[in-house]
PDB file of C-alpha atoms in Angstrom:
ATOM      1  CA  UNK A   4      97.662 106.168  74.301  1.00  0.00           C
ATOM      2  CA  UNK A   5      95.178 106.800  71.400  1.00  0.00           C
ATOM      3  CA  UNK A   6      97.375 109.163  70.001  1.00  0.00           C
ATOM      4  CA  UNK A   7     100.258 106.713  69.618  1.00  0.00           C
ATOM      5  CA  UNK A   8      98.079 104.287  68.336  1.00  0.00           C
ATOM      6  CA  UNK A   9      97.430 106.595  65.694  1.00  0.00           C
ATOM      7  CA  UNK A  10     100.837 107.209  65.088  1.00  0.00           C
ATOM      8  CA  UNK A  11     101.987 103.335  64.829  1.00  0.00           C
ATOM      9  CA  UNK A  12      99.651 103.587  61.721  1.00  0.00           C
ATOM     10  CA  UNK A  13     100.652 106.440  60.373  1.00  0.00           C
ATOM     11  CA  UNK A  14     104.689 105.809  60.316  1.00  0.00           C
ATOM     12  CA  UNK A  15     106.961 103.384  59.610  1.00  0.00           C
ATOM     13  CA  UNK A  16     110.385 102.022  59.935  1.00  0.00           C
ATOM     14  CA  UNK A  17     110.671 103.696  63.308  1.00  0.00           C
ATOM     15  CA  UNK A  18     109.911 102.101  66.529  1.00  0.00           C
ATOM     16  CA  UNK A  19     107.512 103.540  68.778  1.00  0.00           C
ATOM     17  CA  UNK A  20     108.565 103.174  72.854  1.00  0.00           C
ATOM     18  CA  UNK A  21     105.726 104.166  75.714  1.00  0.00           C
ATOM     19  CA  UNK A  22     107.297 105.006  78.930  1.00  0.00           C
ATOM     20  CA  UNK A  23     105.053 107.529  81.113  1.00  0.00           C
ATOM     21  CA  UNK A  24     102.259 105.972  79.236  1.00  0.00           C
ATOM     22  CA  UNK A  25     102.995 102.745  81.547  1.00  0.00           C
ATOM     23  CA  UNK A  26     102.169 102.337  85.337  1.00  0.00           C
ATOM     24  CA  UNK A  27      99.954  99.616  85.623  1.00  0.00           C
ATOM     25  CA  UNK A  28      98.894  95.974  84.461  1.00  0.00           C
ATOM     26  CA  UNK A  29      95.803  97.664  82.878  1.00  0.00           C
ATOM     27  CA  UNK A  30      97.947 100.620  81.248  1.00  0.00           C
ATOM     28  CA  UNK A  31      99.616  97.922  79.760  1.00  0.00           C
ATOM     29  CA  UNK A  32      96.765  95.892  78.628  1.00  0.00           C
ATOM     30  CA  UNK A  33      95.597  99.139  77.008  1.00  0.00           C
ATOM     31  CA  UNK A  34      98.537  99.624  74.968  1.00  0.00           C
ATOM     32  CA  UNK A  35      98.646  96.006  73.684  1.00  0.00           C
ATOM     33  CA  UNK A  36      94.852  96.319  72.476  1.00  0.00           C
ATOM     34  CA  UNK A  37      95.604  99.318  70.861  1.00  0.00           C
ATOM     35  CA  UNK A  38      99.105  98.308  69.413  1.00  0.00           C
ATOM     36  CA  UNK A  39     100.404 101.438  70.503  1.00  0.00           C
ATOM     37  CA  UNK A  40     103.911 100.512  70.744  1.00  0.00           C
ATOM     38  CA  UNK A  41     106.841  98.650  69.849  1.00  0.00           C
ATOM     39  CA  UNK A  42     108.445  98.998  73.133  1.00  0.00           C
ATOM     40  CA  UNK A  43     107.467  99.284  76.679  1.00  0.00           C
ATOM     41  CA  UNK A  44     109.675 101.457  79.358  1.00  0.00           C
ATOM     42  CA  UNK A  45     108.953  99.432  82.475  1.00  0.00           C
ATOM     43  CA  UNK A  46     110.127 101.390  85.633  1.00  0.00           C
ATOM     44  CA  UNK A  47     109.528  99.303  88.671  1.00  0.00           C
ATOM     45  CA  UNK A  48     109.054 102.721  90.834  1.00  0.00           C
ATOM     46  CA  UNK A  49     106.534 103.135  88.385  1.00  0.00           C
ATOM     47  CA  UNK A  50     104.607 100.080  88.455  1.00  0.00           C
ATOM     48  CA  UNK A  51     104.925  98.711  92.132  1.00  0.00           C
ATOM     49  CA  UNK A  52     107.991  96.903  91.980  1.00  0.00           C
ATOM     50  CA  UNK A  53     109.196  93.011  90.358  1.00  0.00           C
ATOM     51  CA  UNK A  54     105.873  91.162  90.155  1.00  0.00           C
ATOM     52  CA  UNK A  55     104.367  94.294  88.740  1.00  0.00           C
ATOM     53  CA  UNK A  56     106.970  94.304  86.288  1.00  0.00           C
ATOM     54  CA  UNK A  57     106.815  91.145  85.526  1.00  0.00           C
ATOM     55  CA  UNK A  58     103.063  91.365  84.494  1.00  0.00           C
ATOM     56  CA  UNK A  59     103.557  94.147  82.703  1.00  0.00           C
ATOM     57  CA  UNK A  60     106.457  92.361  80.384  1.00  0.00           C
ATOM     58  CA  UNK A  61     104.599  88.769  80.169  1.00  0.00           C
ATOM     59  CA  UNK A  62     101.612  91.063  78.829  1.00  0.00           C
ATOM     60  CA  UNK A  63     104.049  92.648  76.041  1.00  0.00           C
ATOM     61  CA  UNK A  64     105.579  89.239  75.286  1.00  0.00           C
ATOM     62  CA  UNK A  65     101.929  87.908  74.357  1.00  0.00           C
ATOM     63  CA  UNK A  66     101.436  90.897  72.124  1.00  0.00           C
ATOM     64  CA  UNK A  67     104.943  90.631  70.530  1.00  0.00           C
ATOM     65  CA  UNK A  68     106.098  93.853  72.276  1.00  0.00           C
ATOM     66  CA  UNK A  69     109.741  94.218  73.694  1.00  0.00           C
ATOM     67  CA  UNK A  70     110.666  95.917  76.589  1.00  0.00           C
ATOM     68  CA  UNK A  71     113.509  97.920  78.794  1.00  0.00           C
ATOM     69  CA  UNK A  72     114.075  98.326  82.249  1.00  0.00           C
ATOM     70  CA  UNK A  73     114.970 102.093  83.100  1.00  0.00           C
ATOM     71  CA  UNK A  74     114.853 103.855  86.472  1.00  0.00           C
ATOM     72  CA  UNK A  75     114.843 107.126  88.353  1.00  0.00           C
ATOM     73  CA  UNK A  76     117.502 108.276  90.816  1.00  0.00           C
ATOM     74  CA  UNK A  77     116.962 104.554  92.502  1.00  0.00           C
ATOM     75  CA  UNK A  78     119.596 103.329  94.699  1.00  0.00           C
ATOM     76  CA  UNK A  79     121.244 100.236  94.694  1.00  0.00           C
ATOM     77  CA  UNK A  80     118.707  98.051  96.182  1.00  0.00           C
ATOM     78  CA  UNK A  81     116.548  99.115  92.883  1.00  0.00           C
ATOM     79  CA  UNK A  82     119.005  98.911  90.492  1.00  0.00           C
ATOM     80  CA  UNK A  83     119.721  94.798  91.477  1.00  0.00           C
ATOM     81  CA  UNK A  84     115.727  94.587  91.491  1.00  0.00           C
ATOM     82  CA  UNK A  85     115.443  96.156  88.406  1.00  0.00           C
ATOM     83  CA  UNK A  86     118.829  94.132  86.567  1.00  0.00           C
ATOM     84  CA  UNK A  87     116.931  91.316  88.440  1.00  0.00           C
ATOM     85  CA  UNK A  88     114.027  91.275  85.840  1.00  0.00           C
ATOM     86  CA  UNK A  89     116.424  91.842  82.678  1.00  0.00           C
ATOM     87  CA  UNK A  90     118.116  88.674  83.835  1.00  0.00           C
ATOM     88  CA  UNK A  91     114.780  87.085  84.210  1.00  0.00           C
ATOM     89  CA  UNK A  92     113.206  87.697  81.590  1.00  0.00           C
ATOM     90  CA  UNK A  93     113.340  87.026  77.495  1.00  0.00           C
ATOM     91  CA  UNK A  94     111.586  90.154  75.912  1.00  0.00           C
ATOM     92  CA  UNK A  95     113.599  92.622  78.135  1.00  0.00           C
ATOM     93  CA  UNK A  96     116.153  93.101  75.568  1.00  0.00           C
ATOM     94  CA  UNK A  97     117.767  96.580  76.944  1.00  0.00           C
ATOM     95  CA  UNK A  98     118.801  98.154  80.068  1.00  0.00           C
ATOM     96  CA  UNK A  99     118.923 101.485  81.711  1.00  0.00           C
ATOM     97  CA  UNK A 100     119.863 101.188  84.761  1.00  0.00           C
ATOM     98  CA  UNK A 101     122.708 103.805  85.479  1.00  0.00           C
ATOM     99  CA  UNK A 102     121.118 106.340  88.225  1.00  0.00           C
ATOM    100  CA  UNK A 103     123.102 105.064  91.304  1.00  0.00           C
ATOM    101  CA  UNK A 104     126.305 106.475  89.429  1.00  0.00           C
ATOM    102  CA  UNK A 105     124.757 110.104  90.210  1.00  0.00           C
ATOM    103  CA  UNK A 106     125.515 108.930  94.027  1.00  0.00           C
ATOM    104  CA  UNK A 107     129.055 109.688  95.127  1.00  0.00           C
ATOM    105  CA  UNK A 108     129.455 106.390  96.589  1.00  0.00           C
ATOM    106  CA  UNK A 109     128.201 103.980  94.098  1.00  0.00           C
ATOM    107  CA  UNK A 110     127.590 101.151  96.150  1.00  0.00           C
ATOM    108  CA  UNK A 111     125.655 103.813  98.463  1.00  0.00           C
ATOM    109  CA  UNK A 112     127.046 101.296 101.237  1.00  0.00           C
ATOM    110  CA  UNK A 113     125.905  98.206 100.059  1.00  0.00           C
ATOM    111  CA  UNK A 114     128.148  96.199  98.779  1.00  0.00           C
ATOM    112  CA  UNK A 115     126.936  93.116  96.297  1.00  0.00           C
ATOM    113  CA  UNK A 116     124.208  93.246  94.554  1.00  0.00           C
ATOM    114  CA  UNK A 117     126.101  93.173  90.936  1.00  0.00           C
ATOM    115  CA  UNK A 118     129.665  93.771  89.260  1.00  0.00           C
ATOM    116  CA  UNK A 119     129.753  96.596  86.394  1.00  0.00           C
ATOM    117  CA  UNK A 120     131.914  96.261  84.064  1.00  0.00           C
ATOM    118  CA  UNK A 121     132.391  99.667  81.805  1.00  0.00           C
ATOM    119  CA  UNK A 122     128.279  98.686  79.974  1.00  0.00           C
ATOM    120  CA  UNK A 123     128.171  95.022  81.412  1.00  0.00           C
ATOM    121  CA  UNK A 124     126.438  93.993  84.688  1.00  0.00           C
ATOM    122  CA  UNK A 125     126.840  90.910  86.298  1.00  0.00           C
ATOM    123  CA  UNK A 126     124.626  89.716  89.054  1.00  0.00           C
ATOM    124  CA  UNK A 127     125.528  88.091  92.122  1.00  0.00           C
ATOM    125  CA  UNK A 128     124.708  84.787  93.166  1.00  0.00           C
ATOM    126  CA  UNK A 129     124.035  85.073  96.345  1.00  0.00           C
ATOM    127  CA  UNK A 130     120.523  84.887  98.014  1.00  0.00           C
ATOM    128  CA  UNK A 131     117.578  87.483  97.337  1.00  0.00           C
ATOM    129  CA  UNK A 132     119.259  90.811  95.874  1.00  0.00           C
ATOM    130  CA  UNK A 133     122.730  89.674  96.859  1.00  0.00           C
ATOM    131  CA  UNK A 134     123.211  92.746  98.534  1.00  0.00           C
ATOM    132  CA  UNK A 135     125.671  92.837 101.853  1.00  0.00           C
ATOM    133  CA  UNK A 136     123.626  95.862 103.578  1.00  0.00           C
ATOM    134  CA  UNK A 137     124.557  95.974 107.197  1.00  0.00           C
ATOM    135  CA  UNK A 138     122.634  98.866 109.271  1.00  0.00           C
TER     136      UNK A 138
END
């Protein structure tokens, strides 16, 4: 963390994003004290999920930070969560939310959730997730 500090002072004109650095509130916290970034990579495998995330992106917010949403081979349930807090929130400005097309099916059985269309995701308005998961 200290050494991207250091390089946020050294460089300029290209934007610094921490994504491993970030797994917790006080990881978070850390990098806003030491304006260490431009950009946080919040991963809500990562960080324990939507209210974690959410902490961790009002936190940026207050320091004038931006952030993404990525993930890890997550299936759908994940991906909604995790297009759930882009939606939500106003300094999430980019998305990376793509691992559940490694799965042959997609949908990985549950229908809902969200439509893709080719880079666009629309979420569905049904209740919680919007997921039809039927076991």
């Amino acid at each position: 963390m200290e050494g991207a500090a250091y390089l946020r002072q050294k460089v300029s004109g290209i934007q610094l994003m921490l994504d491993e650095s970030i797994h917790t509130t006080k990881d978070a916290a850390k990098a806003c004290r030491l304006n260490a970034a431009d950009v946080f990579n919040i991963k809500l495998m990562k960080c324990g999920g939507l209210y974690r995330g959410a902490q961790i992106s009002t936190l940026a917010e207050n320091f004038g930070i931006t952030c993404m949403v990525g993930c890890m081979l997550e299936t759908k349930i994940a991906i909604t969560a995790g297009l759930s807090l882009v939606a939500s929130r106003k300094n999430i400005t980019e998305a990376d939310c793509d691992s559940f097309l490694y799965y042959k099916d997609a949908d990985t059985g549950m229908p809902g959730g969200f439509e893709r269309k080719g880079d666009m995701f629309r979420l569905s308005d049904n209740p919680g997730l919007g997921l039809d998961i039927s076991f």
